[in-house]
Amino acid sequence: MKELLGDSLRERGISRRALLQYASYMTSLLALPPSAAAAMADGLAKARRQAVIWLSFQECTGCTESLTRSFSPSLEDLIFDFISLDYHHTLQSASGEAAEAARRQSMQDNKGKYVVVVDGSVPLGDGGVYSMIAGQTNAAMLAETVEHAAAVIAVGTCAAFGGLPEADPNPTGAVPISKLVSGKPVINIPGCPPMPQAMAGTIAHILSFGKLPELDALNRPRAFFGESIHDRCYRRPFYERGLFAKSFDDEGARQGWCLYELGCKGPVTYNACATQKWNGGVSFPIQSGHGCIGCSEPRFWDRGGLYKPLSAGTTDVRKVIAIAAVAGAALGAGSAALARRRAAATTKES
Ligand code: SF4
């Protein structure tokens, strides 16, 4: 493979025009002005191989499955090909001591320049014995690897927020990556699993412009996590009209009505599923008839159950309004008003 991405793409028959089209797509995803497309194309063409060390801790490999099974062939794949993935438990051919030697060699060769990607949370309970690699606790391996990294990307909800391992009663003492890294940026790309487009877009931004994309208060790239599922859901008109499916097989469900009363967490969940969709843009959970479970938000597993409506369990208007206010704070003023309206209507019904 050539050293520069531009050379590599040319070798693969990717024209400048195709690169510009991709850059236009990415700049629109990243909410950058159209004029940034040419700069991104130039930046990508001149980018050098980015050394990446990928650490997998308390996780299920779903994040890697998601990222490697993005629809292909695509330019995203080529960009991922261009990354020098120097260490990855699932994808590397080396094993045992050779694998650990590759990680340390990359750290030495790319000191201060490599990016560490982490999926999975880190167990701190009982000295960290619940997850160890090559005789090292996950916490020790993380500390050693990030020491000279340029940036850290926490991929998936376990790495970003603790995820399922951290769910009550958190038997392993799991913590997110941001709790253990200081003095350098940690970008969170949550989701169970995360969207491959968010990962590709974030890396494309770093490669092109040499800096991190704009992040939200939870350190998520704003371009992919700036709007709620509810903001862009195609069932939203049914929500506005008060048409809600009451069970997964009733007439409302067959008509595609809103899934709010079946536990949809779309109003308080920020991700790009409703616009980017999955499996090459084919569908996303709500389109397949299941409410959003809020997997890209902190503590999603403990926050009320997958099938319990956001407003369920109380007839106390203050509590319902409080729920709406939390949703509203995240959603923005316009959507807050809608959430309050829905909360008030629910209270009235109950
Ligand atoms: S509550 Fe869920 S199904 Fe209903 S409009 Fe919002 S995101 Fe879509």
Short mmCIF file of C-alpha atoms and ligand atoms in Angstrom, two decimals, residues 229-230 233 235-236 239 258-260 264 266-267 286, ligand 1:
data_model
loop_
_atom_site.label_atom_id
_atom_site.label_comp_id
_atom_site.label_asym_id
_atom_site.label_seq_id
_atom_site.Cartn_x
_atom_site.Cartn_y
_atom_site.Cartn_z
CA ILE A 229 -33.86 9.85 17.11
CA HIS A 230 -37.23 11.49 17.78
CA CYS A 233 -38.08 9.80 13.13
CA ARG A 235 -43.14 8.13 12.75
CA ARG A 236 -43.05 11.60 14.29
CA TYR A 239 -46.65 11.17 17.63
CA CYS A 258 -45.61 5.94 17.05
CA LEU A 259 -43.99 3.45 19.47
CA TYR A 260 -43.73 5.85 22.41
CA CYS A 264 -39.49 3.96 22.62
CA GLY A 266 -36.19 8.08 20.86
CA PRO A 267 -37.13 11.40 22.54
CA ILE A 286 -38.00 1.77 14.71
S1 SF4 B 1 -41.43 8.23 20.25
FE1 SF4 B 1 -40.08 6.83 19.06
S2 SF4 B 1 -41.39 5.96 17.42
FE2 SF4 B 1 -42.44 7.77 18.27
S3 SF4 B 1 -41.84 9.44 16.91
FE3 SF4 B 1 -40.43 9.47 18.67
S4 SF4 B 1 -38.68 8.24 18.03
FE4 SF4 B 1 -40.34 7.78 16.60
#
